[in-house]
Short mmCIF file of C-alpha atoms in Angstrom, two decimals:
data_model
loop_
_atom_site.label_atom_id
_atom_site.label_comp_id
_atom_site.label_asym_id
_atom_site.label_seq_id
_atom_site.Cartn_x
_atom_site.Cartn_y
_atom_site.Cartn_z
CA GLY A 3 179.39 11.02 8.47
CA PRO A 4 178.76 9.37 5.09
CA ARG A 5 175.50 9.49 3.21
CA PRO A 6 174.22 6.85 0.74
CA THR A 7 174.51 9.19 -2.24
CA ALA A 8 174.92 12.82 -3.25
CA PRO A 9 172.38 15.17 -4.88
CA ARG A 10 172.25 14.91 -8.68
CA PHE A 11 174.77 12.06 -8.70
CA PRO A 12 173.54 9.07 -10.74
CA SER A 13 175.13 6.34 -8.59
CA LEU A 14 174.87 5.15 -5.00
CA LEU A 15 177.96 5.58 -2.84
CA LEU A 16 176.95 3.29 0.05
CA ALA A 17 174.57 0.52 -0.89
CA HIS A 18 174.16 -3.16 -1.68
CA ARG A 19 173.92 -4.71 -5.11
CA ASP A 20 171.94 -7.83 -5.97
CA ARG A 21 174.73 -10.02 -4.56
CA GLY A 22 176.56 -7.92 -2.01
CA PRO A 23 177.38 -4.54 -0.46
CA GLY A 24 180.17 -2.01 -0.63
CA GLY A 25 181.19 0.57 1.96
CA MET A 26 183.64 3.42 2.41
CA THR A 27 185.65 5.16 5.08
CA THR A 28 188.03 8.06 4.54
CA THR A 29 191.72 7.23 4.19
CA HIS A 30 192.85 10.76 5.15
CA SER A 31 195.52 10.55 2.46
CA HIS A 32 197.38 13.61 1.19
CA THR A 33 196.16 13.92 -2.40
CA LYS A 34 196.53 17.70 -2.57
CA ALA A 35 199.38 20.17 -2.26
CA LEU A 36 199.85 23.92 -2.30
CA PHE A 37 202.72 25.06 -4.50
CA LEU A 38 204.20 28.53 -4.15
CA GLY A 39 204.48 30.08 -7.57
CA ARG A 40 206.97 32.90 -8.04
CA GLY A 41 205.99 35.68 -10.40
CA ALA A 42 208.54 36.48 -13.08
CA PRO A 43 210.37 39.76 -12.34
CA ALA A 44 208.61 42.74 -13.91
CA ASP A 45 206.13 40.49 -15.77
CA PRO A 46 202.85 39.71 -13.96
CA THR A 47 201.67 37.47 -16.81
CA ARG A 48 204.39 34.88 -16.24
CA TYR A 49 205.72 32.73 -13.40
CA LEU A 50 209.02 30.96 -12.85
CA THR A 51 209.63 27.26 -13.57
CA PRO A 52 212.78 25.11 -13.61
CA ASP A 53 212.93 25.79 -17.36
CA GLY A 54 212.46 29.54 -17.16
CA PRO A 55 209.41 31.84 -17.12
CA ARG A 56 206.13 30.46 -18.41
CA PRO A 57 202.87 32.34 -19.02
CA PHE A 58 199.95 31.67 -16.70
CA LYS A 59 197.15 29.75 -18.35
CA VAL A 60 194.16 32.12 -18.09
CA ARG A 61 190.44 31.53 -18.51
CA GLU A 62 187.33 33.56 -17.76
CA GLU A 63 184.46 32.10 -15.79
CA VAL A 64 180.98 33.61 -15.49
CA ILE A 65 178.98 33.15 -12.28
CA HIS A 66 175.27 33.82 -12.69
CA VAL A 67 173.73 35.57 -9.66
CA ARG A 68 169.97 35.70 -9.25
CA GLY A 69 168.67 39.26 -9.37
CA GLU A 70 172.10 40.73 -10.03
CA ALA A 71 174.54 41.13 -12.86
CA ASP A 72 176.78 38.20 -13.78
CA ALA A 73 180.07 38.05 -11.91
CA GLN A 74 183.24 37.68 -13.99
CA LEU A 75 186.08 35.61 -12.53
CA THR A 76 189.52 35.41 -14.07
CA VAL A 77 191.18 32.10 -13.23
CA ARG A 78 194.92 31.72 -13.59
CA GLU A 79 196.62 28.35 -13.65
CA THR A 80 200.22 27.25 -13.24
CA ARG A 81 201.72 23.92 -14.24
CA HIS A 82 200.67 22.63 -10.80
CA GLY A 83 197.04 23.74 -10.86
CA PRO A 84 194.70 26.72 -10.43
CA VAL A 85 195.84 29.77 -8.47
CA VAL A 86 193.78 29.96 -5.27
CA SER A 87 195.48 33.03 -3.75
CA ASP A 88 197.75 35.85 -4.81
CA ALA A 89 197.83 37.51 -1.40
CA LEU A 90 201.49 36.74 -0.68
CA ARG A 91 203.74 39.73 -1.16
CA GLY A 92 207.49 40.16 -0.80
CA PRO A 93 209.99 37.72 0.74
CA ILE A 94 208.78 34.69 2.69
CA PRO A 95 210.76 33.57 5.78
CA GLY A 96 212.68 30.37 5.17
CA LEU A 97 212.79 30.79 1.39
CA PRO A 98 215.65 32.39 -0.55
CA ALA A 99 215.20 36.08 -1.22
CA GLU A 100 215.58 35.43 -4.94
CA PRO A 101 215.24 32.21 -6.93
CA ALA A 102 218.31 30.44 -8.24
CA ARG A 103 220.01 31.93 -11.32
CA ARG A 104 218.97 29.09 -13.59
CA HIS A 105 215.32 30.12 -13.14
CA LEU A 106 215.89 33.60 -14.52
CA PRO A 107 215.63 34.72 -18.14
CA ASP A 108 218.91 36.65 -17.98
CA PRO A 109 221.72 34.69 -16.26
CA ASP A 110 223.95 37.76 -16.26
CA SER A 111 221.50 39.97 -14.40
CA SER A 112 222.94 41.15 -11.08
CA ALA A 113 219.95 43.09 -9.70
CA LEU A 114 216.37 41.88 -9.89
CA PRO A 115 213.18 43.57 -8.71
CA SER A 116 211.17 41.85 -5.95
CA SER A 117 208.30 39.71 -7.22
CA ASP A 118 205.19 38.31 -5.59
CA TYR A 119 204.00 34.79 -4.91
CA VAL A 120 200.84 32.92 -5.76
CA LEU A 121 199.46 29.72 -4.24
CA ALA A 122 198.51 27.04 -6.77
CA LEU A 123 196.48 23.98 -5.81
CA ALA A 124 197.56 20.58 -7.07
CA ASP A 125 194.79 18.03 -6.57
CA THR A 126 194.33 14.56 -8.01
CA GLY A 127 190.60 15.31 -8.17
CA LEU A 128 191.15 18.08 -10.72
CA ARG A 129 192.53 15.86 -13.47
CA ASP A 130 190.59 15.90 -16.73
CA ASP A 131 190.81 12.11 -17.06
CA ASP A 132 189.13 11.36 -13.71
CA ARG A 133 186.90 8.28 -14.14
CA THR A 134 185.41 8.03 -10.65
CA ALA A 135 181.83 8.37 -11.91
CA GLU A 136 182.36 5.44 -14.28
CA ALA A 137 183.89 3.39 -11.46
CA LEU A 138 180.89 4.04 -9.21
CA TYR A 139 178.51 2.97 -11.96
CA ARG A 140 180.42 -0.28 -12.43
CA MET A 141 180.60 -0.83 -8.65
CA ASN A 142 176.81 -0.47 -8.46
CA HIS A 143 176.38 -3.12 -11.16
CA ALA A 144 179.16 -5.54 -10.17
CA ALA A 145 178.16 -9.21 -10.25
CA ASP A 146 180.55 -10.32 -7.50
CA ALA A 147 183.52 -9.21 -5.39
CA ALA A 148 186.01 -9.73 -8.21
CA ASP A 149 183.92 -7.58 -10.54
CA PHE A 150 183.62 -4.92 -7.84
CA LYS A 151 187.40 -4.85 -7.28
CA ALA A 152 188.03 -4.53 -11.02
CA ALA A 153 185.80 -1.45 -11.09
CA LEU A 154 187.91 0.17 -8.36
CA ALA A 155 190.82 0.52 -10.78
CA ASP A 156 188.98 3.56 -12.19
CA PHE A 157 188.08 5.04 -8.77
CA ASP A 158 190.36 8.10 -8.89
CA SER A 159 189.35 10.62 -6.24
CA PRO A 160 189.25 11.08 -3.40
CA GLN A 161 191.11 8.05 -2.07
CA GLN A 162 188.79 5.96 0.11
CA ASN A 163 189.03 2.75 2.11
CA ILE A 164 186.52 0.70 0.13
CA THR A 165 185.25 -2.62 1.47
CA PHE A 166 183.09 -5.08 -0.42
CA ALA A 167 181.64 -8.58 -0.21
CA ASP A 168 179.46 -10.95 -2.18
CA ALA A 169 176.93 -13.69 -1.52
CA ASP A 170 179.54 -16.41 -2.11
CA GLY A 171 181.45 -15.33 0.99
CA ALA A 172 184.24 -13.30 -0.64
CA VAL A 173 185.33 -10.13 1.18
CA GLY A 174 187.82 -7.52 0.08
CA PHE A 175 189.31 -4.11 0.70
CA VAL A 176 191.16 -1.62 -1.50
CA ALA A 177 192.31 1.88 -0.57
CA ALA A 178 191.30 3.01 -4.04
CA GLY A 179 192.20 6.35 -5.56
CA ARG A 180 195.00 8.32 -7.12
CA VAL A 181 197.71 9.20 -4.63
CA PRO A 182 200.63 11.35 -5.80
CA ILE A 183 204.22 10.18 -5.64
CA ARG A 184 206.20 13.21 -4.49
CA ALA A 185 209.82 13.83 -5.38
CA LYS A 186 210.13 15.52 -1.98
CA GLY A 187 207.87 16.65 0.88
CA ASP A 188 204.68 15.24 2.37
CA GLY A 189 201.97 17.73 1.40
CA THR A 190 201.52 19.21 4.87
CA ALA A 191 202.78 22.71 4.00
CA PRO A 192 203.15 24.91 0.91
CA VAL A 193 206.35 24.22 -1.03
CA PRO A 194 208.34 26.10 -3.70
CA GLY A 195 207.02 25.39 -7.16
CA TRP A 196 209.74 27.01 -9.24
CA THR A 197 212.56 24.54 -8.46
CA GLY A 198 210.87 21.27 -9.44
CA GLU A 199 212.26 19.48 -6.37
CA TYR A 200 208.76 19.03 -4.83
CA ASP A 201 206.98 18.08 -8.05
CA TRP A 202 204.73 15.04 -8.34
CA THR A 203 206.39 12.32 -10.39
CA GLY A 204 203.33 10.10 -10.84
CA THR A 205 200.67 8.28 -8.84
CA ILE A 206 200.78 5.01 -6.89
CA PRO A 207 199.93 2.11 -9.23
CA PHE A 208 196.63 0.39 -8.49
CA ALA A 209 198.36 -2.93 -7.76
CA ALA A 210 200.52 -1.20 -5.12
CA LEU A 211 197.62 0.41 -3.24
CA PRO A 212 196.82 -1.13 0.19
CA GLN A 213 194.41 -4.03 -0.37
CA VAL A 214 193.24 -7.29 1.16
CA SER A 215 191.25 -10.20 -0.25
CA ASN A 216 189.59 -12.92 1.84
CA PRO A 217 191.71 -12.68 5.01
CA PRO A 218 191.82 -15.76 7.27
CA SER A 219 189.83 -13.93 9.97
CA GLY A 220 186.93 -13.47 7.57
CA TRP A 221 186.57 -9.79 8.46
CA ILE A 222 188.11 -6.44 7.54
CA VAL A 223 188.06 -3.30 9.72
CA THR A 224 188.53 0.25 8.47
CA ALA A 225 187.96 3.08 10.93
CA ASN A 226 190.12 5.87 9.46
CA HIS A 227 193.19 4.38 11.18
CA ARG A 228 196.63 3.63 9.74
CA ILE A 229 196.21 0.92 7.11
CA VAL A 230 199.89 0.35 6.18
CA GLY A 231 202.96 -0.68 8.10
CA PRO A 232 206.30 1.15 8.28
CA SER A 233 207.69 -0.82 5.32
CA TYR A 234 205.04 0.42 2.87
CA PRO A 235 207.10 2.15 0.14
CA TYR A 236 204.77 5.07 -0.60
CA LEU A 237 203.53 8.05 1.40
CA LEU A 238 199.78 8.08 1.92
CA THR A 239 199.61 10.67 4.69
CA ALA A 240 201.86 12.19 7.32
CA ARG A 241 199.10 12.22 9.95
CA TRP A 242 196.94 9.20 10.64
CA PRO A 243 193.89 9.47 12.92
CA PRO A 244 194.13 7.41 16.13
CA PHE A 245 193.69 3.63 15.94
CA TYR A 246 191.43 3.36 19.01
CA ARG A 247 188.11 2.83 17.21
CA ALA A 248 189.56 0.08 15.02
CA LEU A 249 191.12 -1.54 18.09
CA ARG A 250 187.76 -1.72 19.85
CA ILE A 251 185.97 -3.09 16.76
CA GLU A 252 188.61 -5.79 16.36
CA GLU A 253 188.28 -6.62 20.06
CA LEU A 254 184.52 -7.10 19.65
CA LEU A 255 184.90 -9.16 16.46
CA ASP A 256 187.50 -11.40 18.07
CA ALA A 257 185.03 -12.20 20.83
CA ARG A 258 182.30 -13.35 18.38
CA THR A 259 182.11 -16.49 16.27
CA ASP A 260 178.39 -16.26 15.50
CA LEU A 261 177.96 -12.66 14.41
CA ASP A 262 174.44 -11.86 13.24
CA ALA A 263 172.60 -8.64 12.42
CA ASP A 264 171.95 -7.89 16.09
CA GLY A 265 175.63 -8.44 16.87
CA ALA A 266 176.63 -6.12 14.04
CA ALA A 267 174.28 -3.45 15.41
CA ALA A 268 175.84 -3.82 18.86
CA ILE A 269 179.28 -3.14 17.37
CA GLN A 270 178.02 -0.09 15.49
CA LEU A 271 176.48 1.27 18.68
CA ASP A 272 179.39 0.41 21.00
CA ILE A 273 180.49 3.33 23.19
CA VAL A 274 183.56 1.96 24.96
CA SER A 275 186.60 4.20 24.51
CA THR A 276 189.84 2.22 24.32
CA ALA A 277 191.53 5.63 24.36
CA ALA A 278 190.17 6.27 27.87
CA ARG A 279 191.22 2.79 28.96
CA ASP A 280 194.70 3.44 27.57
CA LEU A 281 195.19 6.93 29.01
CA LEU A 282 193.50 6.73 32.41
CA PRO A 283 196.16 4.55 34.13
CA LEU A 284 198.66 7.34 33.46
CA LEU A 285 196.31 10.03 34.76
CA LEU A 286 195.15 8.16 37.85
CA ARG A 287 198.66 8.11 39.32
CA VAL A 288 198.17 11.68 40.51
CA PRO A 289 197.48 12.11 44.25
CA PRO A 290 194.21 13.96 45.00
CA LYS A 291 194.46 17.60 46.04
CA GLY A 292 191.27 17.43 48.10
CA PRO A 293 188.03 15.51 48.73
CA ARG A 294 186.47 16.52 45.41
CA GLU A 295 189.48 15.25 43.46
CA ALA A 296 189.55 12.05 45.54
CA THR A 297 185.91 11.37 44.67
CA ALA A 298 186.56 11.92 40.97
CA LEU A 299 189.62 9.63 40.96
CA ALA A 300 187.73 6.85 42.75
CA MET A 301 184.88 7.20 40.27
CA LEU A 302 187.22 6.92 37.28
CA ARG A 303 189.10 3.94 38.73
CA ALA A 304 185.84 1.98 38.80
CA TRP A 305 184.74 3.10 35.32
CA ASN A 306 184.79 0.70 32.34
CA GLY A 307 185.45 3.38 29.71
CA ALA A 308 181.90 3.44 28.32
CA MET A 309 180.98 6.95 27.16
CA ASP A 310 177.42 6.58 28.43
CA ARG A 311 175.28 9.72 28.09
CA ASP A 312 173.68 9.03 31.48
CA ARG A 313 176.91 8.67 33.47
CA PRO A 314 179.18 11.32 35.07
CA GLU A 315 182.51 9.55 34.37
CA PRO A 316 182.66 10.43 30.65
CA LEU A 317 182.10 14.09 31.52
CA VAL A 318 184.85 14.11 34.17
CA TYR A 319 187.29 12.27 31.90
CA SER A 320 186.59 14.52 28.90
CA ALA A 321 186.84 17.76 30.89
CA TRP A 322 190.11 16.50 32.41
CA ILE A 323 191.81 15.73 29.09
CA VAL A 324 190.56 19.02 27.59
CA ALA A 325 192.06 20.94 30.53
CA LEU A 326 195.25 18.87 30.34
CA THR A 327 195.62 19.55 26.62
CA ARG A 328 195.45 23.28 27.32
CA ALA A 329 197.89 23.02 30.25
CA VAL A 330 200.38 21.04 28.18
CA ALA A 331 200.25 22.80 24.82
CA ALA A 332 198.83 26.34 25.12
CA ASP A 333 201.98 27.87 26.63
CA GLU A 334 204.18 26.62 23.78
CA LEU A 335 201.70 27.17 20.95
CA GLY A 336 200.35 30.57 21.99
CA PRO A 337 197.70 31.80 19.52
CA LEU A 338 198.16 28.63 17.43
CA PHE A 339 196.57 26.60 20.23
CA ASP A 340 193.09 27.51 19.01
CA ALA A 341 193.66 25.16 16.06
CA PHE A 342 194.80 22.38 18.41
CA ARG A 343 192.16 22.38 21.15
CA MET A 344 190.66 19.00 20.33
CA PRO A 345 192.27 16.58 22.79
CA ASP A 346 194.42 13.85 21.26
CA PRO A 347 194.90 10.89 23.65
CA MET A 348 197.90 9.66 21.66
CA PHE A 349 199.62 13.04 22.06
CA LEU A 350 198.85 13.12 25.78
CA ARG A 351 200.17 9.57 26.20
CA LEU A 352 203.38 10.57 24.40
CA VAL A 353 203.81 13.59 26.69
CA LEU A 354 203.22 11.61 29.88
CA THR A 355 205.54 8.75 28.92
CA ARG A 356 208.33 10.13 26.73
CA ARG A 357 208.12 13.92 26.27
CA GLN A 358 207.56 15.15 29.81
CA GLU A 359 209.25 18.47 29.10
CA TRP A 360 205.92 19.55 27.59
CA CYS A 361 204.40 19.45 31.09
CA ASP A 362 206.46 22.48 32.13
CA ASP A 363 204.66 25.81 31.85
CA VAL A 364 207.18 27.94 29.98
CA THR A 365 205.46 31.14 31.14
CA THR A 366 206.39 30.56 34.81
CA PRO A 367 209.85 30.77 36.43
CA GLY A 368 209.61 27.33 38.08
CA ARG A 369 209.59 23.93 36.40
CA GLU A 370 206.34 21.98 36.65
CA SER A 371 206.35 18.18 36.55
CA CYS A 372 203.73 16.09 34.76
CA ALA A 373 202.26 15.19 38.14
CA ASP A 374 201.83 18.90 38.88
CA THR A 375 200.23 19.59 35.51
CA VAL A 376 197.89 16.58 35.57
CA ALA A 377 196.71 17.43 39.10
CA ALA A 378 196.15 21.08 38.21
CA ALA A 379 194.20 20.07 35.10
CA LEU A 380 191.89 17.85 37.17
CA GLU A 381 191.30 20.68 39.61
CA THR A 382 190.51 23.07 36.75
CA ALA A 383 188.15 20.57 35.12
CA LEU A 384 186.21 19.84 38.31
CA SER A 385 185.90 23.53 39.17
CA GLY A 386 184.39 24.26 35.79
CA LEU A 387 182.00 21.31 35.93
CA SER A 388 180.90 22.20 39.47
CA SER A 389 180.08 25.73 38.35
CA GLU A 390 177.97 24.45 35.48
CA PHE A 391 176.35 21.28 36.84
CA GLY A 392 176.41 21.71 40.62
CA ALA A 393 178.54 20.35 43.44
CA ASP A 394 177.06 16.82 43.54
CA MET A 395 179.22 14.88 41.11
CA SER A 396 176.88 11.87 41.12
CA THR A 397 174.21 13.91 39.32
CA TRP A 398 176.45 14.93 36.43
CA ARG A 399 175.62 13.43 33.03
CA TRP A 400 177.69 13.24 29.86
CA GLY A 401 174.57 13.81 27.78
CA ALA A 402 173.90 17.17 29.45
CA ALA A 403 177.04 18.49 27.76
CA HIS A 404 177.42 16.11 24.80
CA GLN A 405 174.61 16.74 22.32
CA ALA A 406 174.51 16.21 18.57
CA LEU A 407 173.51 19.46 16.87
CA PHE A 408 172.21 19.47 13.30
CA VAL A 409 172.50 22.99 11.95
CA ASN A 410 170.36 23.99 8.98
CA ARG A 411 172.87 26.14 7.12
CA VAL A 412 170.16 28.22 5.47
CA LEU A 413 167.11 28.37 7.72
CA GLY A 414 169.00 27.94 10.98
CA ARG A 415 170.53 31.39 10.62
CA VAL A 416 167.11 32.93 10.08
CA LEU A 417 164.94 30.89 12.42
CA GLY A 418 167.65 30.37 15.01
CA ARG A 419 166.91 33.82 16.41
CA LEU A 420 163.35 32.77 17.21
CA PRO A 421 162.62 30.78 20.41
CA VAL A 422 160.51 27.94 18.96
CA LEU A 423 161.29 27.90 15.25
CA GLY A 424 165.02 27.96 15.93
CA ALA A 425 164.77 24.60 17.70
CA LEU A 426 162.84 23.23 14.70
CA ALA A 427 165.53 24.27 12.25
CA ASP A 428 168.51 23.06 14.31
CA PRO A 429 167.46 19.87 16.12
CA ARG A 430 169.71 18.49 18.85
CA ILE A 431 169.78 15.37 21.00
CA GLU A 432 171.86 13.99 23.84
CA THR A 433 174.27 11.33 22.59
CA PRO A 434 176.85 8.88 23.94
CA GLY A 435 180.38 8.26 22.61
CA ASP A 436 183.33 10.44 21.72
CA ASP A 437 185.90 10.62 18.93
CA ASN A 438 187.43 7.27 19.88
CA THR A 439 184.35 5.04 20.23
CA PRO A 440 182.93 2.88 17.40
CA ASN A 441 179.68 4.84 17.80
CA ARG A 442 181.50 8.06 17.10
CA GLY A 443 180.59 11.27 18.91
CA THR A 444 183.39 13.70 18.11
CA TYR A 445 183.61 17.03 19.92
CA MET A 446 186.13 19.76 19.07
CA ALA A 447 186.44 21.61 22.42
CA ARG A 448 186.79 24.91 20.54
CA SER A 449 183.72 26.67 21.93
CA PRO A 450 184.14 27.73 25.57
CA ALA A 451 180.36 27.89 25.92
CA ALA A 452 179.74 24.36 24.57
CA PRO A 453 183.06 22.50 24.26
CA PHE A 454 181.50 19.02 24.09
CA THR A 455 178.94 19.56 21.34
CA HIS A 456 178.81 16.41 19.19
CA VAL A 457 179.83 17.60 15.71
CA HIS A 458 180.86 14.46 13.82
CA GLY A 459 179.73 10.84 13.63
CA ALA A 460 177.89 8.27 11.53
CA GLY A 461 175.07 10.09 9.75
CA MET A 462 174.07 6.73 8.25
CA ARG A 463 174.46 3.13 9.41
CA ALA A 464 173.72 -0.01 7.42
CA ILE A 465 173.71 -3.74 8.19
CA TYR A 466 173.57 -6.05 5.17
CA ASP A 467 171.97 -9.47 5.71
CA PHE A 468 173.39 -12.10 3.36
CA ALA A 469 170.63 -14.53 4.31
CA GLY A 470 168.46 -12.17 2.25
CA LEU A 471 169.81 -8.80 1.15
CA ASP A 472 166.27 -7.42 1.03
CA ARG A 473 166.28 -7.82 4.83
CA SER A 474 169.18 -5.37 5.19
CA VAL A 475 168.49 -2.51 7.59
CA PHE A 476 169.52 1.14 7.76
CA THR A 477 169.31 4.24 9.88
CA LEU A 478 170.12 7.85 9.19
CA THR A 479 169.60 11.22 10.79
CA PRO A 480 167.95 13.60 11.44
CA GLY A 481 165.28 12.78 8.83
CA GLU A 482 164.52 12.31 5.15
CA SER A 483 163.06 15.75 4.46
CA GLY A 484 164.84 19.07 4.16
CA ASN A 485 161.62 20.96 4.88
CA VAL A 486 161.70 22.27 8.45
CA PHE A 487 157.91 22.02 8.68
CA SER A 488 157.73 18.43 7.42
CA ALA A 489 156.97 15.58 9.84
CA HIS A 490 160.02 13.83 8.36
CA TYR A 491 162.51 16.63 8.99
CA ALA A 492 163.83 15.12 12.25
CA ASP A 493 161.70 12.02 12.85
CA THR A 494 164.63 9.53 12.71
CA LEU A 495 166.77 11.48 15.18
CA ARG A 496 165.86 9.57 18.34
CA GLY A 497 165.90 6.19 16.60
CA TRP A 498 169.35 6.92 15.15
CA ARG A 499 170.62 7.70 18.65
CA ASP A 500 168.95 4.70 20.28
CA GLY A 501 169.78 2.07 17.65
CA VAL A 502 166.46 1.76 15.83
CA TYR A 503 166.95 0.48 12.27
CA PHE A 504 164.44 0.25 9.41
CA ARG A 505 164.16 -1.98 6.38
CA LEU A 506 163.58 -0.81 2.83
CA GLY A 507 161.09 -3.20 1.31
CA PRO A 508 159.57 -3.40 -2.16
CA ALA A 509 156.72 -1.11 -3.12
CA PRO A 510 153.32 -2.77 -3.69
CA GLY A 511 152.94 -3.53 -7.37
CA GLY A 512 156.43 -2.24 -8.21
CA PRO A 513 159.53 -4.03 -9.47
CA ALA A 514 161.04 -6.48 -6.96
CA GLY A 515 163.17 -4.66 -4.41
CA ALA A 516 162.21 -1.19 -5.70
CA LEU A 517 160.31 1.51 -3.86
CA GLU A 518 159.93 3.69 -6.90
CA THR A 519 161.19 3.82 -10.48
CA LEU A 520 162.68 7.07 -11.74
CA ARG A 521 163.55 7.45 -15.42
CA LEU A 522 166.11 10.08 -16.42
CA LEU A 523 165.75 11.23 -20.02
CA PRO A 524 168.10 13.63 -21.85
CA ARG A 525 166.77 17.09 -22.65
CA ARG A 526 165.98 17.46 -26.35
#
C-alpha cells in the first residue's frame, strides 16, 4: 500500500497542507509498452524503422560495486526507448518471417539473412521533460483546491487517481499523468516496432483526463476501479481491477449524512466483501454431496459477507473459490495457470452465467457441467481445510490462514533461518479482509503451503479533520524504524490491524504544527 513519502524525495506524496489534503490511488493505466526491434540484416549496430535502418543510440554506464571493480554496462536505445533484452533469436510465431520490403536498404534484394530481435521499453516515465517532482512541490504548497488542481497539469508519471479538498468545502479528482495515445494496440503484449503501426502518436491532453470537481454527492471514491465509461474516447487500460471495493465504499457513504472521523475510520476498516455477496448466490445453488458439504452451505447462506478473521465462513468461501478457479481454468491454461491462480470473482461470475463451457474439464472424456465443477470444488476445498484445521468446521478461523507478513528483504533472508530472530525480522499478524474489501487483505493463492497469506493492503491510513487539520490522524505498519532490534520496528502492527490511529502534534517549543525542522543545504 501507499506510503506518505519516499526516501530522499523532497516532497510528501500523501499528506495535508495548511488548508486541505491530497490522496492517491493507482489508476492501473497502460503507460508502458514493449516494442520488438528488428536488427538490420548483417549489421548489429542498426535496427529497422519505417524509414529504413537506423543506428542504435549507445551509451556506457558505470555501476560502482563496493569491494569490487566497477561494472561497465552498455545501454542501447531505439526510437521507442532503451533495449531491455536481446534474448530473442530467429523468427517469432505470428510475425512475418522477414519485414516488408520498404523497411530494407536494398529494395531489389531477393535473399536476406535472418536477423535477431530486441525488446525496447517505451515508458512515459522515461521522458527527459518529466515535471512530476515540480508538480508534487506545488501540490504540497497549494493554497486551495483550484491551486492544487493547477499543479496536477505537471504531474507526468505514473498516472494516479489524485483526490484533493480544501477548507472551503471544495473537493476534486483528476486521473493525472501522461497516458500514451496509441495508433494501434493496447499495451498488453509486445508489438512490432519496425512498421510504425503501433507507435505512440501523443499523450492524452490534461483537459481530457478523467476528472471531477465538486460533485453533488459531496464525495469522490477511487479504489483502483474503472473510472471511465464506455464512451470515453481514449484507452487508459485494457484490464481494470474489480469494482467491488468502490461499490462497498459508496454503499457506506450513501447510508451516512453525518460522516465524522469515527465514521471515516469505520469505512477504512470495513471488511464486508460485496464480491462474496455477489458470487455466493450462484455457488449456493449446488446440492450438497454429503453432511460436511451441507454444513458448509448452511453456514455460508447465513453469512453476511464479512471477512472476519475470527470466523470460519471467510475461510470456507476463499478455499472454495480458489479450488473453483483451478477447476475452471487449469485444464485450459496448463502451465500458464500458475500466473492466474489468484481468484477473480468477476471471472467466476462470467463463467457461471455466460461462459459455462469453461466448466468442462477438457482432460476428461465426459462433459462436466458447472454444477458438477462447483460441487467438486467445494468438496476439494473442505477436504483440504479439514486436513489442516481439523474436522470441526465451527472451530475454523480465517485469521489462522490469513496473516499479513512483512518480509525484511535484507535481514529476513539472514535471520529467517533462526528460530527467534527470524520472527523479529519478518513480523506477521492475523488480519481480516480480502482483495475485495475496503480494508484490503489481498492474497495470491500461489503458494500451496500458505495460499492465503495477506500480501497487499493499506500500509498507511489517514483521516483528515477539517474542523482542525492538526487533529488529523494516521496509522501505518509495521513500525517507524527499519532496525530489527528497535522497539519501533513493529510496534504499530497490532494497532494498524485493530484500527488504532495516532495524531501528529506540534513539538514543544518548535514551529506550529512541526515535530522537527530539517534544513537541506547544497554541498559546496
